XYZ file of C-alpha atoms in Angstrom:
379
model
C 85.030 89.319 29.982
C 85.567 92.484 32.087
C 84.916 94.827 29.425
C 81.478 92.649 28.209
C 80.364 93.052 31.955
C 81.008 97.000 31.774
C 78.975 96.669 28.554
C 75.886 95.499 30.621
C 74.548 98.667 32.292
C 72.628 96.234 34.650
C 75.648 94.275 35.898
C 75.771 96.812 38.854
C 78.255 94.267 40.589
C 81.570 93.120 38.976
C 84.036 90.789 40.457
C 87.791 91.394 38.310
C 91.247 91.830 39.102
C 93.392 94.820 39.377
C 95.542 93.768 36.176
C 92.423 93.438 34.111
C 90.776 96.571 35.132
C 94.167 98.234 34.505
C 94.997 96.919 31.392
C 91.283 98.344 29.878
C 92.009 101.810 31.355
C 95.039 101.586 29.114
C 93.939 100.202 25.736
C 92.301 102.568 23.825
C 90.272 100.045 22.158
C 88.165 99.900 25.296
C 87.947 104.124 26.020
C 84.510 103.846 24.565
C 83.171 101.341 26.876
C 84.424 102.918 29.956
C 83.672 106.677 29.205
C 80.090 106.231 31.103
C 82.029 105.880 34.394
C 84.811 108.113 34.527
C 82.820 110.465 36.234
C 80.295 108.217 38.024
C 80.332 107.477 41.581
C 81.946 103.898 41.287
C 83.101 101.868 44.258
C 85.988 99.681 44.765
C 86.299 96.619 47.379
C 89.906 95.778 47.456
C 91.135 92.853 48.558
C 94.656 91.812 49.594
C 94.818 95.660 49.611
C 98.307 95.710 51.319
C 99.628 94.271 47.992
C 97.349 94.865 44.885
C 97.295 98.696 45.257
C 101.185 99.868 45.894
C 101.898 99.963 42.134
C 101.094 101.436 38.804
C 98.086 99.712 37.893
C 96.516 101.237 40.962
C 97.407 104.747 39.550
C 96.207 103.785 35.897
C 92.828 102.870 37.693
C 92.889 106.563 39.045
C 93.913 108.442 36.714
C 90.666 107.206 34.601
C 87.614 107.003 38.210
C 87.989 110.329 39.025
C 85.355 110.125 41.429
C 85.554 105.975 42.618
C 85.334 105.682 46.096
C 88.051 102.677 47.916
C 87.596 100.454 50.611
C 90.330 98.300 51.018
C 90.868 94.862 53.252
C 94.307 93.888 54.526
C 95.357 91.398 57.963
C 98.863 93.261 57.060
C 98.643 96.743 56.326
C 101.259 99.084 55.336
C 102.927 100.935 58.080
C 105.648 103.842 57.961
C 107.432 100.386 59.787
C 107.289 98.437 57.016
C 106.990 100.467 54.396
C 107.949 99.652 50.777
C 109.896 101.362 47.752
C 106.557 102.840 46.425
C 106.910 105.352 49.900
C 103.067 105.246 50.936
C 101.168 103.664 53.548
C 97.806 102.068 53.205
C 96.706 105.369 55.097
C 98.158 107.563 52.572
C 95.960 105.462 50.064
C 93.030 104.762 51.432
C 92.653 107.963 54.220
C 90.025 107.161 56.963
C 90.804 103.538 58.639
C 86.843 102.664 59.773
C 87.822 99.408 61.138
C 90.548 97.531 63.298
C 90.800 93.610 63.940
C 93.551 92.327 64.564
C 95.175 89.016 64.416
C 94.371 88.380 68.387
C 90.551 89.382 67.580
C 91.114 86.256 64.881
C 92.258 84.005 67.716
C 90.172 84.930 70.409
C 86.974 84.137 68.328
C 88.036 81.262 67.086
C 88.187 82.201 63.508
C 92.269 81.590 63.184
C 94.726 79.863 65.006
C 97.590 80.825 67.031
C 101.322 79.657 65.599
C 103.744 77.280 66.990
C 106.805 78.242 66.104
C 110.197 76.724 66.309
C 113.864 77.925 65.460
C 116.208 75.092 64.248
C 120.040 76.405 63.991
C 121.810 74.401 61.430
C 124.818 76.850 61.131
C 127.566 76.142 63.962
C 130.245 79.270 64.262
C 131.178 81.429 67.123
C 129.784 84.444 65.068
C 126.422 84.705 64.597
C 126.153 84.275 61.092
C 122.285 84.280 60.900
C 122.515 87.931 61.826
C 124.748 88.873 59.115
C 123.985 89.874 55.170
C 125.632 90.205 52.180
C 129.988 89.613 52.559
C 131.816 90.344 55.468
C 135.490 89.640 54.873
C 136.559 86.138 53.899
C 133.145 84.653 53.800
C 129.993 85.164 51.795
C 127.113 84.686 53.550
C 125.048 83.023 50.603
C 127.737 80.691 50.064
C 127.007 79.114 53.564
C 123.198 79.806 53.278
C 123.669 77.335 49.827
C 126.262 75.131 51.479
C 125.242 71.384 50.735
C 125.668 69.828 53.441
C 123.712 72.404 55.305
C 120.586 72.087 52.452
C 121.437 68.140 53.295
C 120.549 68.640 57.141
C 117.606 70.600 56.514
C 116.253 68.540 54.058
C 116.929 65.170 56.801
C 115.374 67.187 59.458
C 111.966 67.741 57.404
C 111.701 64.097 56.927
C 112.478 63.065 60.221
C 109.748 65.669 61.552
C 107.621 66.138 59.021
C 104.999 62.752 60.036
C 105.154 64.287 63.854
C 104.460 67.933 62.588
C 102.160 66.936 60.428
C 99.763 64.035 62.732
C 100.875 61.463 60.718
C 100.351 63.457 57.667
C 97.126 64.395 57.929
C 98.086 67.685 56.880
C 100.729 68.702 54.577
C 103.378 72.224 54.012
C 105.202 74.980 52.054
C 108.736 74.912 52.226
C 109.650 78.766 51.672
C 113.305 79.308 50.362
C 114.896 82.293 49.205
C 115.328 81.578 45.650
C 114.442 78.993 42.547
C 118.276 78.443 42.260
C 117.586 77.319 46.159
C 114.685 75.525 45.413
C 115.596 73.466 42.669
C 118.887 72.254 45.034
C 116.161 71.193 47.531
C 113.994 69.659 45.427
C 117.088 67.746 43.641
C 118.077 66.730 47.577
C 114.912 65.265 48.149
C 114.964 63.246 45.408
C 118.507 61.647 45.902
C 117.298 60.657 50.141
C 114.379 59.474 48.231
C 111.996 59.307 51.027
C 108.144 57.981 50.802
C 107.045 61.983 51.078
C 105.593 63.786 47.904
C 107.975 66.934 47.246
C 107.436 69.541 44.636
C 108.167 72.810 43.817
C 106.673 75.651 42.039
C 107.641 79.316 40.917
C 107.483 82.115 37.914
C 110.977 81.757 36.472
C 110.381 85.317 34.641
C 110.071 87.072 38.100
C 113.129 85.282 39.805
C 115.099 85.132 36.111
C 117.647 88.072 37.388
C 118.500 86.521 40.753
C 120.037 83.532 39.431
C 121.810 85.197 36.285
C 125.483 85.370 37.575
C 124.485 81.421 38.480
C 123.738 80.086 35.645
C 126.771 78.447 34.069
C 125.231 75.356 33.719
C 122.058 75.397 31.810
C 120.948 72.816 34.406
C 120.809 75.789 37.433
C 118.139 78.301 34.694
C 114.787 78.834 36.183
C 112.533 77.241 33.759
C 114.730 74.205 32.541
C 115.075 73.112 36.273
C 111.340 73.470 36.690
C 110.815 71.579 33.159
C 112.444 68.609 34.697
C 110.338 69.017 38.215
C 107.334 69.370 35.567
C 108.327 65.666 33.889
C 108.417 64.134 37.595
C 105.118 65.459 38.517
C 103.702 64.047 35.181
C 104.898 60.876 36.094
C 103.957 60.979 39.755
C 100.189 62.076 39.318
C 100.096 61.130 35.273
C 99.517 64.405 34.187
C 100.639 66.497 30.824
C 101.951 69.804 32.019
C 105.037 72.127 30.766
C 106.211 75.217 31.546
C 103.963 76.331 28.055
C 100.877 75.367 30.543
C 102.067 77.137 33.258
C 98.782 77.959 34.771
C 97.496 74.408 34.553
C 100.510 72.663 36.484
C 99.881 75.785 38.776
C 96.058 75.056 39.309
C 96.463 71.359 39.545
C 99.201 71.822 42.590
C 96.781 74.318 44.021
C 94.087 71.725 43.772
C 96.245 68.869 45.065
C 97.416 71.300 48.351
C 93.909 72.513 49.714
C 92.668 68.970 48.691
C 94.909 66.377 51.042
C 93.160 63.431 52.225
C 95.547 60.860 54.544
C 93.487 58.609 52.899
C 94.658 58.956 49.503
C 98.452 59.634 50.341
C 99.193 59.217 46.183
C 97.366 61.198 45.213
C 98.697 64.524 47.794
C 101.779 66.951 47.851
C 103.234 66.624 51.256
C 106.006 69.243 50.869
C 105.667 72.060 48.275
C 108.638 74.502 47.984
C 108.282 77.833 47.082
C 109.787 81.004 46.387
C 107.417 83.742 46.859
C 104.280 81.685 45.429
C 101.683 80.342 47.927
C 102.762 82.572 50.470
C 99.569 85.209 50.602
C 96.750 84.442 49.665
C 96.159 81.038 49.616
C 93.730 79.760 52.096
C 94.131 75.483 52.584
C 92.983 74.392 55.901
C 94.764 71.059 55.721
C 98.394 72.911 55.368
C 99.234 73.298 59.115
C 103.262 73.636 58.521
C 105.400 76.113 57.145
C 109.329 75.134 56.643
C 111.399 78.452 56.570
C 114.750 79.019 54.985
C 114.799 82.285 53.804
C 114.301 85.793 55.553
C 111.128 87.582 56.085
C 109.723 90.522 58.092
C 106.844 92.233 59.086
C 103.749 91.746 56.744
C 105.492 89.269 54.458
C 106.182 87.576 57.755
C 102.736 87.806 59.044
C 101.104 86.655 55.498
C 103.393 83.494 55.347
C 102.977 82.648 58.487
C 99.198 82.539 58.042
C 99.078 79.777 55.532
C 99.233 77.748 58.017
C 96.889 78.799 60.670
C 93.271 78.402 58.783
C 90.320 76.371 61.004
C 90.147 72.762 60.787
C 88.867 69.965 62.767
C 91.110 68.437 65.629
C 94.217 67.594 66.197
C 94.933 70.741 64.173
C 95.717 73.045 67.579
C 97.941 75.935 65.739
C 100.022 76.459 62.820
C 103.607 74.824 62.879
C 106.545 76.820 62.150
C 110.031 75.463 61.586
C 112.375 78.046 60.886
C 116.129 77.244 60.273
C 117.047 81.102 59.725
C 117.375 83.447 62.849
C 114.050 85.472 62.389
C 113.034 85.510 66.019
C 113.328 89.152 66.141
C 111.913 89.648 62.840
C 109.239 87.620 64.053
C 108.950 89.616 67.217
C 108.994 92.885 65.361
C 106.263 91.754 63.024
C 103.723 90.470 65.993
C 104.354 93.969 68.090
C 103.257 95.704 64.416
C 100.343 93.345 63.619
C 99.131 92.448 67.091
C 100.429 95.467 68.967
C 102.832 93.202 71.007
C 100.287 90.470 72.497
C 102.572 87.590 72.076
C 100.133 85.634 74.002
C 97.138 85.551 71.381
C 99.761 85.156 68.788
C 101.723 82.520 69.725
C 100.680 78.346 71.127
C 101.132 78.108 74.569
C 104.335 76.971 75.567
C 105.436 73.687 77.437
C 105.615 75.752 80.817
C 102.285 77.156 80.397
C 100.696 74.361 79.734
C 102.498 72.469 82.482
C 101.372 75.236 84.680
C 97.554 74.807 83.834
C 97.485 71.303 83.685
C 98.847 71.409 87.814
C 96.560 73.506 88.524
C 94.051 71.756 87.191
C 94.761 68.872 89.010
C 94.771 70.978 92.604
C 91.512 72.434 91.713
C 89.905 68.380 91.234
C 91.848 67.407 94.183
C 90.063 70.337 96.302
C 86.845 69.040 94.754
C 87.066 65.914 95.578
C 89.489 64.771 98.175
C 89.422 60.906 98.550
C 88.401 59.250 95.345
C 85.230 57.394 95.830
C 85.428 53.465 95.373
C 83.839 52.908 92.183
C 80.132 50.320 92.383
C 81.143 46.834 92.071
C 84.649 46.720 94.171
């Protein structure tokens, strides 16, 4: 399709992904077709831009526009903070930044919402084990982090929450974990409680195949035979025909089901979806207003997860809900001084005292107005 469109000398506006456009620079097959522009002025509008242009592909695109022009868009760009293992920043990339809006901007004009977010310790130790990682000596920090009985009280404090969180499930939530060996335990937990809420999960077992190697005695723990069996309950819950061999069809018809949530057709919804790394940038659902947290994250990985939840909707839908049951409160805190140079108060929901504080002085400033109540007509 991209290479048709480059055919057309009067499509003078082409909407395409990175892969694509890097996988013609590189077949020769298609050297023909885009010979015209390696030397034209071409411009490039790059989206997601703090994640699509750290790699390869962006150099193959390069390497062939020698004189393209980029303007990229990012809420999370790359700092010398947070920088990753490809060693640049988005303004080594992209040079000149022409514009700045941050994530208070978003809030103060209304066009995001500020987060809500609360830190649930489920580990009980004199050391502060949420602070550690990797093995200190005689305990492995994973093995606690995978304990059952800890996975257990997560899972029971979701579904004793989740209704309250959610306004009577009106709106529904990701469940981020740090792995699919992880998610497949929580998924398998919520199925043995058995509760009334619709639980799924979803992830690329390719991507995630190395993390659970040294796991996977039992055939039972692999990637894609755990998410086979998830696939078989979602058939039967929604009557669907997916497989892992139709990947991207189970993967659009979640997508549909989580930006589509009516209370009114509660059957028909995903209340809970669990994810690895899936879902968590770039995907916009205004009805997902809660994000369940049990893995680590920082700065804009932080920031882009977190703002899953916080899209516009109609009321009661005040802020985005976070329920973290990992220590990231100074990850969090490191991440909103980066992204929203330290204004905690446009980031974050106003908390119980603030709001306790305005609503007494709201009630001084009708008392001054109006002293003695007047007796209403009629008594």
């Amino acid at each position: 399709m991209l290479v048709e469109q480059l055919k057309n000398s009067t499509d003078t506006l082409i909407v395409t992904t990175i892969q694509k456009l890097a996988n013609a620079v590189k077949n020769p097959r298609y050297r023909s077709v885009l010979e015209p522009y390696k030397q034209q002025r071409v411009i490039f509008i790059e989206d997601e831009a703090h994640r699509t242009q750290f790699g390869e592909m962006r150099k193959q695109v390069n390497s062939w526009f020698k004189n393209a022009q980029h303007f990229g868009f990012t809420g999370t760009p790359i700092f010398k903070e947070n920088i990753g293992t490809d060693g640049r920043t988005t303004d080594d990339i992209y040079d000149t930044r022409l514009h700045t809006y941050l994530i208070r901007d978003a809030v103060r004009d209304h066009n995001v919402l500020p987060f809500n977010v609360t830190y649930i310790n489920i580990i009980h130790s004199k050391e502060n084990i949420e602070n550690l990682n990797g093995e200190v000596e005689a305990l492995n920090v994973q093995e606690v982090y995978e304990n059952e009985k800890r996975l257990e009280q997560i899972v029971q404090h979701i579904i004793l929450n989740h209704s309250s969180k959610t306004y009577n499930r009106q709106y529904n939530a990701i469940f981020a974990v740090s792995d699919t060996r992880t998610a497949l335990k929580y998924y398998d937990i919520f199925k043995k409680i058995n509760s009334d809420l619709n639980v799924t999960t979803i992830f690329t077992w390719a991507a995630n195949e190395d993390d659970n190697d040294e796991h996977q005695k039992d055939d039972t723990l692999t990637s894609r035979h755990g998410l086979e069996k998830v696939i078989d309950d979602y058939n039967d819950k929604y009557h669907q025909n997916f497989s892992t061999d139709t990947f991207s069809e189970f993967f659009n018809d979640v997508s549909k089901r989580m930006k589509n949530h009516d209370a009114k057709s509660p059957e028909n919804n995903i209340d809970v979806l669990i994810v690895v790394n899936m879902f968590l940038t770039g995907f916009d659902a205004p009805t997902l207003n809660t994000l369940y947290v049990d893995k680590n994250l920082q700065y804009h990985g932080l920031i882009q997860a977190f703002s899953r939840t916080n899209r516009v909707q109609k009321a009661p839908k005040d802020y985005g809900n976070i329920v973290a049951y990992r220590n990231i409160k100074s990850k969090t805190d490191e991440a909103v001084q980066l992204f929203s140079q330290g204004d905690k108060a446009a980031f974050f929901a106003p908390n119980y005292d603030v709001l306790k504080l305005d609503f007494q002085q709201a009630i001084r400033a009708l008392r001054d107005k109006e002293r003695r109540p007047k007796t209403p007509i009629g008594y």
